[in-house]
CSV table of C-alpha atoms and ligand atoms in Angstrom, one decimal:
chain,number,residue,atom,x,y,z
A,1,MET,CA,87.0,92.7,59.1
A,2,LYS,CA,90.0,94.6,60.5
A,3,GLU,CA,92.2,92.6,62.9
A,4,TYR,CA,93.8,94.4,65.8
A,5,PHE,CA,95.8,91.6,67.4
A,6,PRO,CA,96.9,89.7,64.3
A,7,GLU,CA,99.9,88.0,66.1
A,8,VAL,CA,97.5,85.9,68.2
A,9,LYS,CA,94.9,83.5,67.0
A,10,SER,CA,93.9,82.2,70.4
A,11,ILE,CA,95.6,81.3,73.7
A,12,PRO,CA,95.6,77.5,74.1
A,13,PHE,CA,96.1,75.5,77.3
A,14,GLU,CA,99.3,73.5,76.8
A,15,GLY,CA,100.1,72.4,80.4
A,16,LEU,CA,103.2,72.4,82.6
A,17,GLU,CA,105.6,71.1,80.0
A,18,SER,CA,105.0,74.0,77.6
A,19,ARG,CA,107.6,76.7,77.1
A,20,ASN,CA,105.2,78.7,74.8
A,21,PRO,CA,104.8,82.1,76.5
A,22,LEU,CA,101.5,82.6,74.6
A,23,ALA,CA,99.9,79.5,76.2
A,24,PHE,CA,98.3,78.7,79.5
A,25,LYS,CA,100.3,76.3,81.7
A,26,HIS,CA,97.6,76.1,84.5
A,27,TYR,CA,94.4,77.6,83.3
A,28,ASN,CA,92.4,74.8,81.6
A,29,PRO,CA,88.9,76.3,81.4
A,30,GLY,CA,86.9,73.1,81.0
A,31,GLU,CA,88.8,71.1,83.7
A,32,LYS,CA,86.8,70.3,86.8
A,33,VAL,CA,88.0,71.3,90.3
A,34,LEU,CA,85.7,70.5,93.2
A,35,GLY,CA,82.8,69.8,91.0
A,36,LYS,CA,82.9,73.0,88.8
A,37,THR,CA,85.0,73.9,85.8
A,38,MET,CA,87.9,76.3,86.3
A,39,ALA,CA,86.1,78.9,84.1
A,40,GLU,CA,83.0,78.6,86.3
A,41,HIS,CA,85.0,79.1,89.5
A,42,LEU,CA,87.2,81.9,88.3
A,43,ARG,CA,84.9,84.0,86.1
A,44,PHE,CA,87.7,86.1,84.7
A,45,ALA,CA,87.0,89.5,83.4
A,46,VAL,CA,89.1,92.0,81.4
A,47,CYS,CA,88.7,95.7,82.4
A,48,TYR,CA,88.2,98.2,79.6
A,49,TRP,CA,89.9,101.2,81.2
A,50,HIS,CA,93.4,100.0,81.9
A,51,THR,CA,93.5,97.4,79.1
A,52,PHE,CA,92.2,99.6,76.2
A,53,LYS,CA,92.3,103.2,77.4
A,54,ASN,CA,95.4,103.4,79.5
A,55,LEU,CA,98.4,104.1,77.2
A,56,GLY,CA,101.0,104.4,79.9
A,57,ALA,CA,100.6,108.0,80.9
A,58,ASP,CA,101.9,108.9,84.4
A,59,PRO,CA,102.3,112.2,86.3
A,60,PHE,CA,105.7,112.7,84.7
A,61,GLY,CA,104.9,112.0,81.1
A,62,PRO,CA,102.3,111.1,78.4
A,63,GLY,CA,101.5,107.7,77.1
A,64,THR,CA,104.1,105.4,75.6
A,65,MET,CA,101.8,102.9,73.9
A,66,ILE,CA,100.5,103.1,70.4
A,67,ARG,CA,97.5,101.1,69.5
A,68,PRO,CA,96.0,100.4,66.1
A,69,TYR,CA,92.5,101.2,67.3
A,70,ASN,CA,93.6,104.7,68.3
A,71,ALA,CA,94.7,105.8,64.9
A,72,GLU,CA,91.7,107.8,63.7
A,73,THR,CA,91.0,111.4,64.8
A,74,ASP,CA,87.2,111.2,65.2
A,75,PRO,CA,86.6,110.2,68.8
A,76,MET,CA,83.5,108.1,68.0
A,77,THR,CA,85.4,106.2,65.3
A,78,VAL,CA,88.1,105.5,67.9
A,79,ALA,CA,85.4,104.4,70.4
A,80,GLU,CA,83.9,101.9,67.9
A,81,GLU,CA,87.3,100.5,66.8
A,82,THR,CA,88.3,100.1,70.4
A,83,MET,CA,85.1,98.2,71.2
A,84,ARG,CA,85.8,95.8,68.2
A,85,ALA,CA,89.4,95.4,69.3
A,86,ALA,CA,88.3,94.7,72.9
A,87,PHE,CA,86.0,91.9,71.9
A,88,GLU,CA,88.7,90.5,69.6
A,89,PHE,CA,91.0,90.5,72.6
A,90,PHE,CA,88.4,88.9,75.0
A,91,ARG,CA,87.7,86.1,72.4
A,92,LYS,CA,91.4,85.4,71.7
A,93,LEU,CA,92.4,85.4,75.3
A,94,GLY,CA,89.4,83.2,76.2
A,95,VAL,CA,87.8,85.2,79.0
A,96,ASP,CA,84.0,85.0,79.6
A,97,PHE,CA,83.5,88.6,81.0
A,98,TRP,CA,84.4,92.2,80.7
A,99,CYS,CA,83.8,95.4,82.8
A,100,PHE,CA,83.6,99.1,81.9
A,101,HIS,CA,83.0,102.7,83.0
A,102,ASP,CA,80.6,104.8,80.9
A,103,ARG,CA,83.4,107.1,80.0
A,104,ASP,CA,85.8,104.3,78.9
A,105,ILE,CA,83.5,103.2,76.1
A,106,ALA,CA,82.2,106.5,74.7
A,107,PRO,CA,83.8,110.0,74.9
A,108,GLU,CA,81.9,112.6,76.9
A,109,ALA,CA,80.2,115.3,74.7
A,110,ASP,CA,79.4,118.9,75.5
A,111,ASN,CA,76.1,118.1,77.1
A,112,LEU,CA,74.5,115.1,78.9
A,113,ALA,CA,71.9,114.4,76.1
A,114,GLU,CA,74.6,114.1,73.4
A,115,THR,CA,76.8,112.1,75.7
A,116,ASN,CA,74.0,109.6,76.3
A,117,ARG,CA,73.3,109.3,72.6
A,118,ARG,CA,76.9,108.4,72.1
A,119,LEU,CA,76.7,105.8,74.8
A,120,ASP,CA,73.6,104.3,73.2
A,121,LYS,CA,75.4,104.0,69.9
A,122,ILE,CA,78.4,102.2,71.4
A,123,VAL,CA,76.3,100.0,73.6
A,124,ASP,CA,74.4,98.8,70.5
A,125,LEU,CA,77.7,97.7,69.1
A,126,ALA,CA,78.7,96.1,72.4
A,127,ALA,CA,75.4,94.2,72.6
A,128,SER,CA,75.9,92.8,69.1
A,129,LEU,CA,79.6,91.8,69.9
A,130,GLN,CA,78.4,90.1,73.1
A,131,GLU,CA,75.9,88.2,71.1
A,132,GLU,CA,78.5,87.2,68.5
A,133,THR,CA,81.2,86.1,71.0
A,134,GLY,CA,79.2,84.9,74.0
A,135,VAL,CA,81.3,87.2,76.2
A,136,ARG,CA,79.2,88.7,79.1
A,137,LEU,CA,79.3,91.8,81.2
A,138,LEU,CA,80.5,91.2,84.8
A,139,TRP,CA,79.7,94.7,85.8
A,140,GLY,CA,79.4,98.3,84.7
A,141,THR,CA,80.1,101.5,86.5
A,142,ALA,CA,80.1,105.3,86.1
A,143,ASN,CA,83.2,107.4,86.1
A,144,LEU,CA,82.4,110.0,88.7
A,145,PHE,CA,85.9,111.1,89.2
A,146,SER,CA,87.7,112.3,86.0
A,147,ASN,CA,85.6,115.3,84.9
A,148,ARG,CA,86.4,118.6,86.7
A,149,ARG,CA,82.9,118.9,87.9
A,150,TYR,CA,83.6,116.1,90.4
A,151,MET,CA,86.7,117.6,91.8
A,152,ALA,CA,85.0,118.0,95.2
A,153,GLY,CA,83.2,114.6,95.0
A,154,ALA,CA,80.1,113.3,93.2
A,155,SER,CA,77.4,112.5,95.7
A,156,THR,CA,79.4,114.0,98.6
A,157,ASN,CA,79.9,117.3,96.7
A,158,PRO,CA,79.0,120.5,98.6
A,159,SER,CA,76.7,121.3,95.6
A,160,PRO,CA,73.4,119.5,95.1
A,161,ALA,CA,73.7,120.2,91.3
A,162,VAL,CA,76.8,118.1,91.1
A,163,PHE,CA,74.9,115.4,93.1
A,164,ALA,CA,72.2,115.6,90.4
A,165,TYR,CA,74.7,115.3,87.6
A,166,ALA,CA,76.2,112.2,89.2
A,167,ALA,CA,72.7,110.7,89.7
A,168,SER,CA,71.9,111.3,86.0
A,169,GLN,CA,75.2,109.6,85.1
A,170,VAL,CA,74.6,106.5,87.3
A,171,LYS,CA,71.0,106.3,86.1
A,172,LYS,CA,72.2,106.0,82.5
A,173,ALA,CA,75.2,103.7,83.4
A,174,MET,CA,72.8,101.4,85.3
A,175,GLU,CA,70.4,101.3,82.3
A,176,LEU,CA,73.2,100.4,80.0
A,177,THR,CA,74.5,97.7,82.3
A,178,HIS,CA,71.0,96.3,82.5
A,179,ARG,CA,70.6,96.4,78.7
A,180,LEU,CA,73.9,94.4,78.4
A,181,GLY,CA,72.7,91.8,80.8
A,182,GLY,CA,75.4,92.8,83.4
A,183,ALA,CA,75.7,90.5,86.4
A,184,GLY,CA,76.5,93.5,88.7
A,185,TYR,CA,77.1,97.2,89.1
A,186,VAL,CA,80.0,98.8,91.0
A,187,PHE,CA,80.3,102.0,93.0
A,188,TRP,CA,83.8,103.1,93.6
A,189,GLY,CA,83.9,106.4,95.4
A,190,GLY,CA,86.7,107.9,93.4
A,191,ARG,CA,86.5,111.4,94.9
A,192,GLU,CA,84.1,110.7,97.7
A,193,GLY,CA,86.4,111.8,100.5
A,194,TYR,CA,88.3,115.0,101.4
A,195,GLU,CA,91.6,116.8,101.2
A,196,THR,CA,91.1,119.0,104.3
A,197,LEU,CA,88.6,119.0,107.1
A,198,LEU,CA,88.9,122.8,107.2
A,199,ASN,CA,86.5,122.9,104.2
A,200,THR,CA,84.6,119.7,104.8
A,201,ASP,CA,81.4,118.7,106.7
A,202,MET,CA,82.0,115.0,107.1
A,203,ARG,CA,78.6,114.2,108.7
A,204,ARG,CA,76.7,115.9,105.9
A,205,GLU,CA,78.8,114.2,103.2
A,206,ALA,CA,78.1,110.8,104.7
A,207,GLU,CA,74.4,111.5,104.7
A,208,GLN,CA,74.6,112.5,101.0
A,209,LEU,CA,76.4,109.3,100.1
A,210,ALA,CA,73.8,107.2,101.9
A,211,ARG,CA,71.0,109.1,100.1
A,212,PHE,CA,72.7,108.5,96.8
A,213,MET,CA,73.0,104.7,97.4
A,214,HIS,CA,69.3,104.5,98.4
A,215,LEU,CA,68.4,106.3,95.2
A,216,ALA,CA,70.5,103.9,93.2
A,217,SER,CA,69.1,100.8,94.8
A,218,GLU,CA,65.5,102.1,94.3
A,219,TYR,CA,66.2,102.9,90.6
A,220,LYS,CA,67.7,99.4,90.2
A,221,LYS,CA,64.4,97.9,91.3
A,222,GLU,CA,62.3,100.3,89.2
A,223,ILE,CA,64.0,99.2,86.0
A,224,GLY,CA,64.0,95.5,86.9
A,225,PHE,CA,67.8,95.2,87.0
A,226,THR,CA,68.5,92.2,89.0
A,227,GLY,CA,72.4,92.4,89.0
A,228,GLN,CA,74.3,92.7,92.3
A,229,LEU,CA,75.3,96.1,93.6
A,230,TYR,CA,78.8,96.4,95.0
A,231,ILE,CA,80.8,99.0,96.8
A,232,GLU,CA,84.6,98.9,96.1
A,233,PRO,CA,86.6,100.1,99.2
A,234,LYS,CA,89.8,102.2,98.8
A,235,PRO,CA,91.4,104.2,101.6
A,236,LYS,CA,93.0,107.0,99.6
A,237,GLU,CA,93.9,108.2,96.1
A,238,PRO,CA,92.7,110.3,94.5
A,239,THR,CA,91.6,112.0,97.7
A,240,LYS,CA,93.7,112.1,100.8
A,241,HIS,CA,91.0,110.3,102.8
A,242,GLN,CA,88.3,108.3,101.1
A,243,TYR,CA,85.1,107.4,102.9
A,244,ASP,CA,84.9,103.8,101.6
A,245,PHE,CA,88.2,103.1,103.4
A,246,SER,CA,88.0,99.4,103.9
A,247,SER,CA,85.5,96.5,103.9
A,248,ALA,CA,84.8,97.1,107.6
A,249,ALA,CA,84.2,100.8,107.0
A,250,CYS,CA,81.9,100.1,104.2
A,251,HIS,CA,80.1,97.5,106.3
A,252,ALA,CA,79.5,100.0,109.0
A,253,PHE,CA,78.2,102.5,106.5
A,254,LEU,CA,75.8,100.0,105.0
A,255,LEU,CA,74.5,98.8,108.3
A,256,LYS,CA,74.0,102.3,109.7
A,257,ASN,CA,72.1,103.4,106.6
A,258,GLY,CA,69.9,100.3,106.2
A,259,LEU,CA,71.7,99.3,102.9
A,260,ALA,CA,73.3,96.0,104.0
A,261,GLU,CA,70.8,93.8,102.2
A,262,GLU,CA,71.3,95.7,98.9
A,263,PHE,CA,75.1,95.7,98.6
A,264,ARG,CA,78.1,93.5,98.6
A,265,ILE,CA,81.8,94.3,98.5
A,266,ASN,CA,84.1,94.4,95.5
A,267,VAL,CA,87.5,93.7,97.0
A,268,GLU,CA,90.5,95.1,95.2
A,269,ALA,CA,93.9,93.6,96.2
A,270,ASN,CA,95.9,96.8,95.9
A,271,HIS,CA,93.3,98.8,97.8
A,272,ALA,CA,93.4,96.3,100.7
A,273,THR,CA,97.2,96.8,101.1
A,274,LEU,CA,96.8,100.6,100.8
A,275,ALA,CA,94.3,100.3,103.8
A,276,GLY,CA,97.0,98.5,105.8
A,277,HIS,CA,95.4,95.1,105.4
A,278,SER,CA,96.3,92.1,103.3
A,279,PHE,CA,94.1,91.0,100.3
A,280,HIS,CA,93.4,87.9,102.3
A,281,HIS,CA,92.2,89.9,105.3
A,282,GLU,CA,89.7,91.9,103.3
A,283,LEU,CA,88.3,88.8,101.6
A,284,ALA,CA,88.1,87.0,104.9
A,285,TYR,CA,86.3,90.0,106.5
A,286,CYS,CA,83.7,90.0,103.7
A,287,ALA,CA,83.4,86.2,103.9
A,288,ALA,CA,82.8,86.3,107.6
A,289,HIS,CA,79.9,88.8,107.2
A,290,GLY,CA,78.3,87.5,104.0
A,291,LEU,CA,79.6,90.5,102.0
A,292,LEU,CA,81.9,88.8,99.6
A,293,GLY,CA,80.8,89.9,96.1
A,294,SER,CA,83.5,90.3,93.5
A,295,VAL,CA,87.2,90.9,93.2
A,296,ASP,CA,89.4,93.4,91.4
A,297,ALA,CA,92.4,91.2,91.0
A,298,ASN,CA,95.7,93.0,90.9
A,299,ARG,CA,98.7,93.7,93.2
A,300,GLY,CA,100.6,96.6,94.6
A,301,ASP,CA,104.3,97.1,95.2
A,302,LEU,CA,105.7,96.8,98.7
A,303,LEU,CA,108.0,99.7,98.2
A,304,LEU,CA,105.5,102.1,96.6
A,305,GLY,CA,102.7,103.8,98.5
A,306,TRP,CA,100.2,104.1,95.7
A,307,ASP,CA,97.7,102.0,93.6
A,308,THR,CA,100.2,100.6,91.1
A,309,ASP,CA,97.5,98.2,89.8
A,310,GLN,CA,100.0,95.5,88.6
A,311,PHE,CA,98.9,92.2,87.3
A,312,PRO,CA,98.6,89.5,90.0
A,313,THR,CA,101.4,87.0,89.9
A,314,ASP,CA,102.0,86.1,93.6
A,315,ILE,CA,100.9,82.5,94.2
A,316,TYR,CA,100.6,82.9,97.9
A,317,ASP,CA,98.1,85.7,97.3
A,318,THR,CA,96.1,83.9,94.7
A,319,THR,CA,96.1,80.7,96.9
A,320,LEU,CA,94.8,82.4,100.0
A,321,ALA,CA,92.3,84.4,98.0
A,322,MET,CA,90.9,81.3,96.3
A,323,TYR,CA,91.0,79.4,99.6
A,324,THR,CA,88.8,82.1,101.2
A,325,ILE,CA,86.5,82.5,98.2
A,326,LEU,CA,85.9,78.7,97.8
A,327,ARG,CA,85.3,78.3,101.5
A,328,ALA,CA,82.7,81.1,101.3
A,329,GLY,CA,80.9,79.1,98.6
A,330,GLY,CA,82.5,80.6,95.5
A,331,PHE,CA,81.4,83.4,93.3
A,332,THR,CA,77.8,83.9,92.4
A,333,ALA,CA,77.3,87.1,90.4
A,334,GLY,CA,80.9,88.2,91.0
A,335,GLY,CA,84.2,87.2,89.4
A,336,LEU,CA,87.9,88.0,89.1
A,337,ASN,CA,88.2,91.3,87.2
A,338,PHE,CA,91.8,92.2,86.2
A,339,ASP,CA,91.8,95.9,87.3
A,340,ALA,CA,95.4,96.0,86.3
A,341,LYS,CA,97.6,97.9,83.9
A,342,LEU,CA,100.8,97.3,81.9
A,343,ARG,CA,104.0,99.0,83.1
A,344,ARG,CA,104.9,102.0,81.1
A,345,GLN,CA,107.7,100.2,79.2
A,346,SER,CA,105.5,97.3,78.1
A,347,ILE,CA,104.4,99.1,75.0
A,348,ASP,CA,103.3,96.3,72.6
A,349,PRO,CA,99.8,94.9,72.2
A,350,ILE,CA,101.2,91.5,72.8
A,351,ASP,CA,102.2,92.6,76.3
A,352,LEU,CA,98.4,92.7,77.1
A,353,PHE,CA,98.3,89.0,76.3
A,354,HIS,CA,101.4,88.2,78.4
A,355,ALA,CA,100.0,90.1,81.4
A,356,HIS,CA,96.6,88.4,81.3
A,357,ILE,CA,98.0,84.9,80.7
A,358,GLY,CA,100.2,85.2,83.7
A,359,ALA,CA,97.4,86.5,85.9
A,360,MET,CA,95.0,83.9,84.8
A,361,ASP,CA,97.6,81.1,85.4
A,362,ALA,CA,98.4,82.6,88.8
A,363,PHE,CA,94.7,82.3,89.8
A,364,ALA,CA,94.3,78.9,88.2
A,365,ARG,CA,97.2,77.7,90.3
A,366,GLY,CA,95.7,79.3,93.4
A,367,LEU,CA,92.5,77.6,92.7
A,368,ARG,CA,94.1,74.1,92.4
A,369,ILE,CA,96.2,74.6,95.5
A,370,ALA,CA,93.2,75.9,97.5
A,371,ALA,CA,91.1,73.0,96.4
A,372,ALA,CA,93.8,70.6,97.6
A,373,MET,CA,94.0,72.4,100.9
A,374,ILE,CA,90.2,72.2,101.3
A,375,GLU,CA,90.1,68.5,100.3
A,376,ALA,CA,92.8,67.6,102.8
A,377,GLY,CA,91.1,69.7,105.5
A,378,GLU,CA,94.2,70.1,107.6
A,379,PHE,CA,93.9,73.9,108.1
A,380,GLU,CA,90.2,73.7,108.7
A,381,SER,CA,90.5,71.1,111.4
A,382,PHE,CA,93.4,72.9,113.0
A,383,VAL,CA,91.3,76.0,113.4
A,384,GLU,CA,88.3,74.1,114.5
A,385,ASN,CA,90.3,72.3,117.1
A,386,ARG,CA,91.8,75.6,118.3
A,387,TYR,CA,88.3,76.8,119.2
A,388,ARG,CA,86.9,73.6,120.5
A,389,GLY,CA,86.4,74.9,124.0
A,390,TRP,CA,83.5,77.0,122.6
A,391,GLY,CA,81.6,73.8,121.9
A,392,GLU,CA,82.1,72.5,125.4
A,393,PRO,CA,80.0,73.4,128.5
A,394,LEU,CA,81.9,76.5,129.6
A,395,GLY,CA,81.9,78.0,126.1
A,396,GLN,CA,78.3,77.1,125.5
A,397,ASP,CA,77.2,78.7,128.8
A,398,ILE,CA,79.0,81.9,127.8
A,399,LEU,CA,77.6,82.0,124.3
A,400,GLY,CA,74.1,80.9,125.4
A,401,GLY,CA,73.9,83.7,128.0
A,402,LYS,CA,73.9,81.3,131.0
A,403,ALA,CA,77.2,82.5,132.4
A,404,GLY,CA,77.6,86.1,133.6
A,405,PHE,CA,80.6,87.7,135.2
A,406,ARG,CA,79.7,86.2,138.6
A,407,GLU,CA,79.6,82.6,137.3
A,408,LEU,CA,82.8,83.2,135.3
A,409,GLU,CA,84.5,84.4,138.4
A,410,ARG,CA,83.3,81.3,140.3
A,411,TYR,CA,84.6,79.1,137.5
A,412,THR,CA,88.0,80.8,137.5
A,413,LEU,CA,88.3,80.6,141.3
A,414,GLN,CA,87.5,76.8,141.1
A,415,ASN,CA,89.7,76.0,138.1
A,416,GLY,CA,92.6,78.3,138.5
A,417,GLU,CA,95.1,79.2,135.7
A,418,PRO,CA,93.8,78.2,132.2
A,419,GLU,CA,95.7,75.9,130.0
A,420,ILE,CA,97.4,77.7,127.1
A,421,ARG,CA,98.3,76.1,123.8
A,422,SER,CA,100.7,77.0,121.0
A,423,GLY,CA,99.3,78.7,117.9
A,424,ARG,CA,101.7,76.7,115.7
A,425,GLN,CA,102.1,79.5,113.2
A,426,GLU,CA,105.5,78.2,111.8
A,427,MET,CA,104.1,74.7,111.4
A,428,LEU,CA,101.1,76.0,109.5
A,429,GLU,CA,103.3,78.2,107.3
A,430,ASN,CA,105.4,75.2,106.5
A,431,MET,CA,102.3,73.2,105.7
A,432,LEU,CA,101.1,75.9,103.4
A,433,ASN,CA,104.5,75.8,101.6
A,434,GLU,CA,104.0,72.1,101.0
A,435,TYR,CA,100.8,72.8,99.1
A,436,ILE,CA,102.3,75.5,96.9
A,437,ARG,CA,103.9,73.4,94.2
B,501,XLS,C1,90.5,102.7,91.1
B,501,XLS,C2,89.4,101.7,91.1
B,501,XLS,C3,88.5,101.7,89.8
B,501,XLS,C4,87.3,100.9,90.1
B,501,XLS,C5,86.2,101.2,89.2
B,501,XLS,O1,91.4,102.7,91.9
B,501,XLS,O2,90.0,100.4,91.3
B,501,XLS,O3,89.2,101.2,88.7
B,501,XLS,O4,87.5,99.5,90.1
B,501,XLS,O5,85.8,102.5,89.2
B,502,NI,NI1,89.1,98.6,91.0
B,503,NI,NI1,92.5,100.5,92.0
């Protein structure tokens, strides 16, 4: 059997004292934290597109990375070799999950029927590799943004024939996800948006998008696929304005169209910051509304205005993310998918290991720190105490509908100026720093 990453046998956990760059210092999969193992909490997934298909191309130049599984000229041979390399990588790294787009795993042919035959062939291979390694599918998705037919959108396209093509593609991708036992299925509206309102009917496009989502959730039930459906928000890129702008925008769309029961959100860190929110904000919004589904774990760059999709290394981010996820009850079908890519100069296959090791350790640290914060309960009781008035008679009367504007005016006339209290932001920030060790 050909080996694609011969320089690595497996990535061990060696703990804090280790100086071995090819070992985990924090991620110890079997170790229990708050009653569950780290692996069960974190549910790490490797994404197929950036990790195996991205070779470092950018708008100014082609790829810089040469991979042993890319050497052949026949595209289906490359697809098969890539799938074998991917599972070798998952196993050696020690992740339990992977994610893919249809077009990552098999090259598109001249017509849909042949494209689907290619997909079936590759998915047979993926199924046997899953069986062999125990690695599972976190979610699948369809690429409805690369092919030129989707230049004006997929379901939001002015042409119903393009809508039909996109539907055919999602139908197949959902069947394949089902066949591979996927825990979920993602919709990221890559070109569902617009460049100029001079040629766009926004009301119509929103209706088309809603219809598409209904069709998808009906088909899901028809084939008996029980995985979770997700929408992944992103405010811009590739289009100037994407409809799935943020978690709140997606929430409004789901509610308006009677889809809120069927979907949850897949929050991506870098998409949150592009929307002018923090990763923490987007997670907290979803947690507050029962929408927290899965996470595309990556990070942007403060100084760059696009989706740089870097590997997550910021311990504040991973801590606040895990704090929010744990307090929301943890992942069920979802997990932490590294939707992240190597920088263009990181050309060696070993760089894929370094990138994922660092990201997994960053989240393992975040998990431990968040667990300690939850166990101590200081932040929780601070927040609770801050709102305690809502549990007292005045607050209860307001919430219970007993006090209207007249009663509230009477209260204010009687009681005068309300007592105001410090928000203690600096104290809380200092406290947080004490946990981050
Ligand atoms: C792109 C998105 C994409 C989705 C899956 O910005 O993050 O990778 O996660 O289509
Ligand atoms: Ni993503
Ligand atoms: Ni992204």
